[in-house]
PDB file of C-alpha atoms in Angstrom:
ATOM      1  CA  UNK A 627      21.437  29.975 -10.764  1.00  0.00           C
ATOM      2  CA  UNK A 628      18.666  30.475 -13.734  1.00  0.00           C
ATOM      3  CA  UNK A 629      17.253  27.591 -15.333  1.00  0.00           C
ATOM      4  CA  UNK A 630      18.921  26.601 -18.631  1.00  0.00           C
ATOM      5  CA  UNK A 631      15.955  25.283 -19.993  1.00  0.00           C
ATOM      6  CA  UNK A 632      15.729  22.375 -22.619  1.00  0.00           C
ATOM      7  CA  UNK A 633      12.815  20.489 -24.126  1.00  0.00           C
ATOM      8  CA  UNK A 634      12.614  17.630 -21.352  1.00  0.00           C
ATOM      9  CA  UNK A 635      10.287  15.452 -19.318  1.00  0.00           C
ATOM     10  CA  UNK A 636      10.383  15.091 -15.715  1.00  0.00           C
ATOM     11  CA  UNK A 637       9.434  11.287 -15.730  1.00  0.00           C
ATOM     12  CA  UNK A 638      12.775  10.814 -17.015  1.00  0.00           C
ATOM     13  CA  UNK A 639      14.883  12.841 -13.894  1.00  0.00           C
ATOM     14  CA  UNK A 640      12.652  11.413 -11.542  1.00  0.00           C
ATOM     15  CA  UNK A 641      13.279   7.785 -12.638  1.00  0.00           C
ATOM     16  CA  UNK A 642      16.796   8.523 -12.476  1.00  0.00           C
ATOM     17  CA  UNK A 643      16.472   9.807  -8.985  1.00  0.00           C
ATOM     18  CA  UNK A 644      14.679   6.942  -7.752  1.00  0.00           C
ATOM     19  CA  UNK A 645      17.169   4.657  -9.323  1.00  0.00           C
ATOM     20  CA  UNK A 646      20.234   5.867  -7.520  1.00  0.00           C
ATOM     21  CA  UNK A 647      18.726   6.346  -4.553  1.00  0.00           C
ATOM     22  CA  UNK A 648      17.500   2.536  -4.888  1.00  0.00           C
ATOM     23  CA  UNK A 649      21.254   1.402  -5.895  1.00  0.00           C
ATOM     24  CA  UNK A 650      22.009   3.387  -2.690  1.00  0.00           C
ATOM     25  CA  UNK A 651      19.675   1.186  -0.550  1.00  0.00           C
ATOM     26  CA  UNK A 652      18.077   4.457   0.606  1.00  0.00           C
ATOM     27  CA  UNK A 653      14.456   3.365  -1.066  1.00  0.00           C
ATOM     28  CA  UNK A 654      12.261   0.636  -2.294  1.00  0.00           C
ATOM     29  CA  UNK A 655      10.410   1.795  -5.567  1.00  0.00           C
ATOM     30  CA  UNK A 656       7.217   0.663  -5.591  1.00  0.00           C
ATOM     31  CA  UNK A 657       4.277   0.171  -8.140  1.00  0.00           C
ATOM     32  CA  UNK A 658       4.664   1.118 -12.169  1.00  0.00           C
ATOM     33  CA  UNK A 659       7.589   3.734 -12.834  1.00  0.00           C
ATOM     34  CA  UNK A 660       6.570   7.516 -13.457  1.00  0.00           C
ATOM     35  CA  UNK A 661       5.472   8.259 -17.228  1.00  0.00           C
ATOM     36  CA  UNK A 662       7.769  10.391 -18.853  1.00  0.00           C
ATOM     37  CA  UNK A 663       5.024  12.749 -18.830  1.00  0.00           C
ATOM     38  CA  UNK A 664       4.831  15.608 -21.546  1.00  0.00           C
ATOM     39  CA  UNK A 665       7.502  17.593 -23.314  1.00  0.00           C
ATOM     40  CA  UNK A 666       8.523  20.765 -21.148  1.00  0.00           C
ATOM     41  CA  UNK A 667      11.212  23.948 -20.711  1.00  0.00           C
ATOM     42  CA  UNK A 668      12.752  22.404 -17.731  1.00  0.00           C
ATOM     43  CA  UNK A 669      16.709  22.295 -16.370  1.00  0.00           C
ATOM     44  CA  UNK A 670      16.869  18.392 -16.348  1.00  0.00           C
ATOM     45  CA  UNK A 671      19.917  18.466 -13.908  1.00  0.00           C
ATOM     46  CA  UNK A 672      17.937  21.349 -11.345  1.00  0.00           C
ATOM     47  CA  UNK A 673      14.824  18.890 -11.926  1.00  0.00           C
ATOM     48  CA  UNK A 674      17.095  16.064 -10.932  1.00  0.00           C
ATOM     49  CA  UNK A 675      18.782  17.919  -7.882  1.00  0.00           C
ATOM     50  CA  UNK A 676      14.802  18.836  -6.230  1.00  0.00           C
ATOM     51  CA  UNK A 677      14.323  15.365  -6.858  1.00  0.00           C
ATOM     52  CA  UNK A 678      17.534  13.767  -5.268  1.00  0.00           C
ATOM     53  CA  UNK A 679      16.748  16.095  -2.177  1.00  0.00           C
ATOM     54  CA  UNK A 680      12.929  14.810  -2.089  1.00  0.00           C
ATOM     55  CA  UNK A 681      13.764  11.325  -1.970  1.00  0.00           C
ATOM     56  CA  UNK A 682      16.658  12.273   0.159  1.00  0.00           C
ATOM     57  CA  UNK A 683      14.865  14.034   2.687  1.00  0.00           C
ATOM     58  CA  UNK A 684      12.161  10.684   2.633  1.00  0.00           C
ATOM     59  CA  UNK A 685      14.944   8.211   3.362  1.00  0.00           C
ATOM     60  CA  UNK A 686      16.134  10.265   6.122  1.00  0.00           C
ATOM     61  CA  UNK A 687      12.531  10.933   7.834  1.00  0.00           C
ATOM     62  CA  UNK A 688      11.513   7.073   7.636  1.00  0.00           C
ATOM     63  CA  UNK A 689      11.495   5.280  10.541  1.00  0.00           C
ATOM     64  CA  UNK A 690      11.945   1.679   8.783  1.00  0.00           C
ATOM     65  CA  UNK A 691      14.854   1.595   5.749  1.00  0.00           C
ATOM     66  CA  UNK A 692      14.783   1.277   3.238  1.00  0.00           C
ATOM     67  CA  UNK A 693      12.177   3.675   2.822  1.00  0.00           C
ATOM     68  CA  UNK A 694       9.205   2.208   0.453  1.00  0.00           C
ATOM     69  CA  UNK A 695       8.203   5.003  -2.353  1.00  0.00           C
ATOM     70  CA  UNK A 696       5.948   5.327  -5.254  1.00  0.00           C
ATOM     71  CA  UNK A 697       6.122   7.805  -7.804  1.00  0.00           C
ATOM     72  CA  UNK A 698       3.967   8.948 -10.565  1.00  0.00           C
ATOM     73  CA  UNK A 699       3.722  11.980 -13.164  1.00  0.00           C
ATOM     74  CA  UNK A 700       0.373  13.606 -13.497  1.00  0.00           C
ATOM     75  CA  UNK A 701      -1.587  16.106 -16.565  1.00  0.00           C
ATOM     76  CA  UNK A 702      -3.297  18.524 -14.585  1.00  0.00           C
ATOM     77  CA  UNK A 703      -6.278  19.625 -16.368  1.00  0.00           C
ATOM     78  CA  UNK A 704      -5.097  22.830 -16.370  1.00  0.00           C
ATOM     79  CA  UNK A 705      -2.028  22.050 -18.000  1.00  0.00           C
ATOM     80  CA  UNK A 706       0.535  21.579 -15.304  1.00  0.00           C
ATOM     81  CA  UNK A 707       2.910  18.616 -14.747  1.00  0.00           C
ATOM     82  CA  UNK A 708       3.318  17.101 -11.410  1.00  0.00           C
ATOM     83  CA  UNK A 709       5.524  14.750 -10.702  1.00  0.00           C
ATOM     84  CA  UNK A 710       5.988  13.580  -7.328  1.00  0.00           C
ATOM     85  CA  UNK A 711       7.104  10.691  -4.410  1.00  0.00           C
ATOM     86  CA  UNK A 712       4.908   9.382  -1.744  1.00  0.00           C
ATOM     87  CA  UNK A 713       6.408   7.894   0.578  1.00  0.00           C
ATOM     88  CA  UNK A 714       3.462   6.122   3.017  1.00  0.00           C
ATOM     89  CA  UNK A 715       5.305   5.128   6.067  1.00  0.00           C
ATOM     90  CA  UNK A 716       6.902   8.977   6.523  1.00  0.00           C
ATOM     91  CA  UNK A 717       4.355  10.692   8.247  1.00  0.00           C
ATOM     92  CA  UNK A 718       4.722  14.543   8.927  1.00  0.00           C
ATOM     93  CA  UNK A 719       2.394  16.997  11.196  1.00  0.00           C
ATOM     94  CA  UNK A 720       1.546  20.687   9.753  1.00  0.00           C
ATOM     95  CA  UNK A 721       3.885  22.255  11.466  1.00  0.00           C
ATOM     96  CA  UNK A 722       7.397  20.381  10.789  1.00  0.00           C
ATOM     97  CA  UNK A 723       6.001  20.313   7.341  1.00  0.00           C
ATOM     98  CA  UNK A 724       6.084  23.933   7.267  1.00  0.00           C
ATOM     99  CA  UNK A 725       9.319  24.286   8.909  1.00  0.00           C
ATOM    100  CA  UNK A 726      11.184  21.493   6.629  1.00  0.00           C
ATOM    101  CA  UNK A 727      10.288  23.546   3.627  1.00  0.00           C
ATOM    102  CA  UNK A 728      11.890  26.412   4.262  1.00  0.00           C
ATOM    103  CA  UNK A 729      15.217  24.398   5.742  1.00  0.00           C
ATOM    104  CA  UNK A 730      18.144  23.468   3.581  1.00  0.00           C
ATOM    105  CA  UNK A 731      20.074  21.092   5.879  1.00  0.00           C
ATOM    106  CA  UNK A 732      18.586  19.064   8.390  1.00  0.00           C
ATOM    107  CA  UNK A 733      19.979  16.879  11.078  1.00  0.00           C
ATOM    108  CA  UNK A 734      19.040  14.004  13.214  1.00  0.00           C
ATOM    109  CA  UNK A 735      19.071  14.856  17.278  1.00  0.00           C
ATOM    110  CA  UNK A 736      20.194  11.641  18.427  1.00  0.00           C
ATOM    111  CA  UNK A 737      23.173  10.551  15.694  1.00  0.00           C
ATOM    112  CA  UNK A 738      23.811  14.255  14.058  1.00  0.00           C
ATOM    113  CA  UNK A 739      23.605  12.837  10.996  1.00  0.00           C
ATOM    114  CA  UNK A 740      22.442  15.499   8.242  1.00  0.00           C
ATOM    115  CA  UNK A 741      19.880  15.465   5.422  1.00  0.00           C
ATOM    116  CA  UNK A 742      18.518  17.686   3.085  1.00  0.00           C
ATOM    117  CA  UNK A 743      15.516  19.559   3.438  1.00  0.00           C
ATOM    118  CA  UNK A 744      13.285  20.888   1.272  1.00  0.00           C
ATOM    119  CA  UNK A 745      13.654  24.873   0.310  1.00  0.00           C
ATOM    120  CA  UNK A 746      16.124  23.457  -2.847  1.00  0.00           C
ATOM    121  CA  UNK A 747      13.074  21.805  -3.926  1.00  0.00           C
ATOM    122  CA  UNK A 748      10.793  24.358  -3.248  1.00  0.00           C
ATOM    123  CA  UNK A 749      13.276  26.996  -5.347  1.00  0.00           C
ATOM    124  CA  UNK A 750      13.406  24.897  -7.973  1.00  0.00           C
ATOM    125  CA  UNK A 751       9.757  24.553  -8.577  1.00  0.00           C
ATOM    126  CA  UNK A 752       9.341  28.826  -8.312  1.00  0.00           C
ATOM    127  CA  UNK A 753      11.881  29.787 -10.702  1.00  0.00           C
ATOM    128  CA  UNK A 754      10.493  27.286 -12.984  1.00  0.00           C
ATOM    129  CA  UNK A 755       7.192  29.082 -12.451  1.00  0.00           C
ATOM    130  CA  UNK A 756       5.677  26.592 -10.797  1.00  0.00           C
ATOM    131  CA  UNK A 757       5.378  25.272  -7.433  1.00  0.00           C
ATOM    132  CA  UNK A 758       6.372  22.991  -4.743  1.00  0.00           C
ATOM    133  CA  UNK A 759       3.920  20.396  -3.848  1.00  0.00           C
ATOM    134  CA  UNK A 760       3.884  18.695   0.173  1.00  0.00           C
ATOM    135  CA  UNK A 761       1.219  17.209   1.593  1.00  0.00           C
ATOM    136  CA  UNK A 762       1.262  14.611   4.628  1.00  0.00           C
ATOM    137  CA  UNK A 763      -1.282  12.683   6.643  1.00  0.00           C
ATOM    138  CA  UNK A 764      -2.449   9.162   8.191  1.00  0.00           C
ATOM    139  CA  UNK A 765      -1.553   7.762   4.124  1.00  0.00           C
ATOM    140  CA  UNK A 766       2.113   8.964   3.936  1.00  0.00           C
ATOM    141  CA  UNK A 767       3.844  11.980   2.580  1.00  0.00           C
ATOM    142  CA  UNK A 768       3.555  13.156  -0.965  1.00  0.00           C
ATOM    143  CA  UNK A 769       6.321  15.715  -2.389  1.00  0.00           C
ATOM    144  CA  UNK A 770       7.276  17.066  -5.433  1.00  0.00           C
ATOM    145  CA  UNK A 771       7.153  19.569  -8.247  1.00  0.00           C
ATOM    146  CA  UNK A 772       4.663  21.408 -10.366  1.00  0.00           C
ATOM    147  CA  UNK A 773       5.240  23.284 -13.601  1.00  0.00           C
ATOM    148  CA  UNK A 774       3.562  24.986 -15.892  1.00  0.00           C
ATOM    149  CA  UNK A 775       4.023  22.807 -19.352  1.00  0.00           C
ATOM    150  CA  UNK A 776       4.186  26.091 -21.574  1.00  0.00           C
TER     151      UNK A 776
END
């Protein structure tokens, strides 16, 4: 659906994410909770839904669980917010990045179990005008959103 849009900050959905996955025992939050972060037109509960999914989809790829993540909110220079999860112990190649981006539902060969992927995410951050933001190498992954603050 479009955004309904309020004056929010995404520190706020994304400490809320991380704290229900953590009462889940799905992840270990580590380091200083995210900032709030600036004042933006943002659908809290879509903002909370890309980040359920993100930390979701981390807790599912991790080899050891609970899953250990850190999160932060970032001022671009530019103007844009990022917040995002790293998650150093899930480590992706270029390619199932790719592919895991684009998927909605994932499952795992050996139990079938399912778990999000990340195109809900990556939706979330376009119709908010902004984008989705995945990165992974030898330090971890790193996922999360991007929007413009005006």
């Amino acid at each position: 659906r479009r955004p309904q849009k309020g004056k929010e900050m995404l520190g706020y959905a994304l400490r809320q994410s991380l704290e229900a996955a953590s009462l889940d025992g799905k992840v270990i939050p580590v380091g200083e909770a995210p900032e709030d972060g600036p004042v933006l037109e943002v659908d809290s509960s879509q903002a909370g839904v890309a980040f359920d999914t993100i930390i979701q989809f981390l807790a599912a790829r991790a080899e050891l669980k609970p899953v250990q993540v850190a999160a932060r909110v970032v001022v671009h220079p530019e103007g844009d917010v990022e917040a995002a999860v790293h998650a150093p112990d899930v480590i992706l190649d270029e390619e199932t990045l790719a592919s895991v981006r684009q998927a909605v539902m994932l499952n795992h060969d050996d139990t079938r179990e399912s778990y999000p992927g990340l195109a809900l995410a990556e939706a979330v951050a376009r119709i908010h005008g902004g984008r989705f933001v995945a990165a992974s190498g030898a330090e971890g992954t790193t996922l999360g959103l991007r929007l413009p603050q005006g």
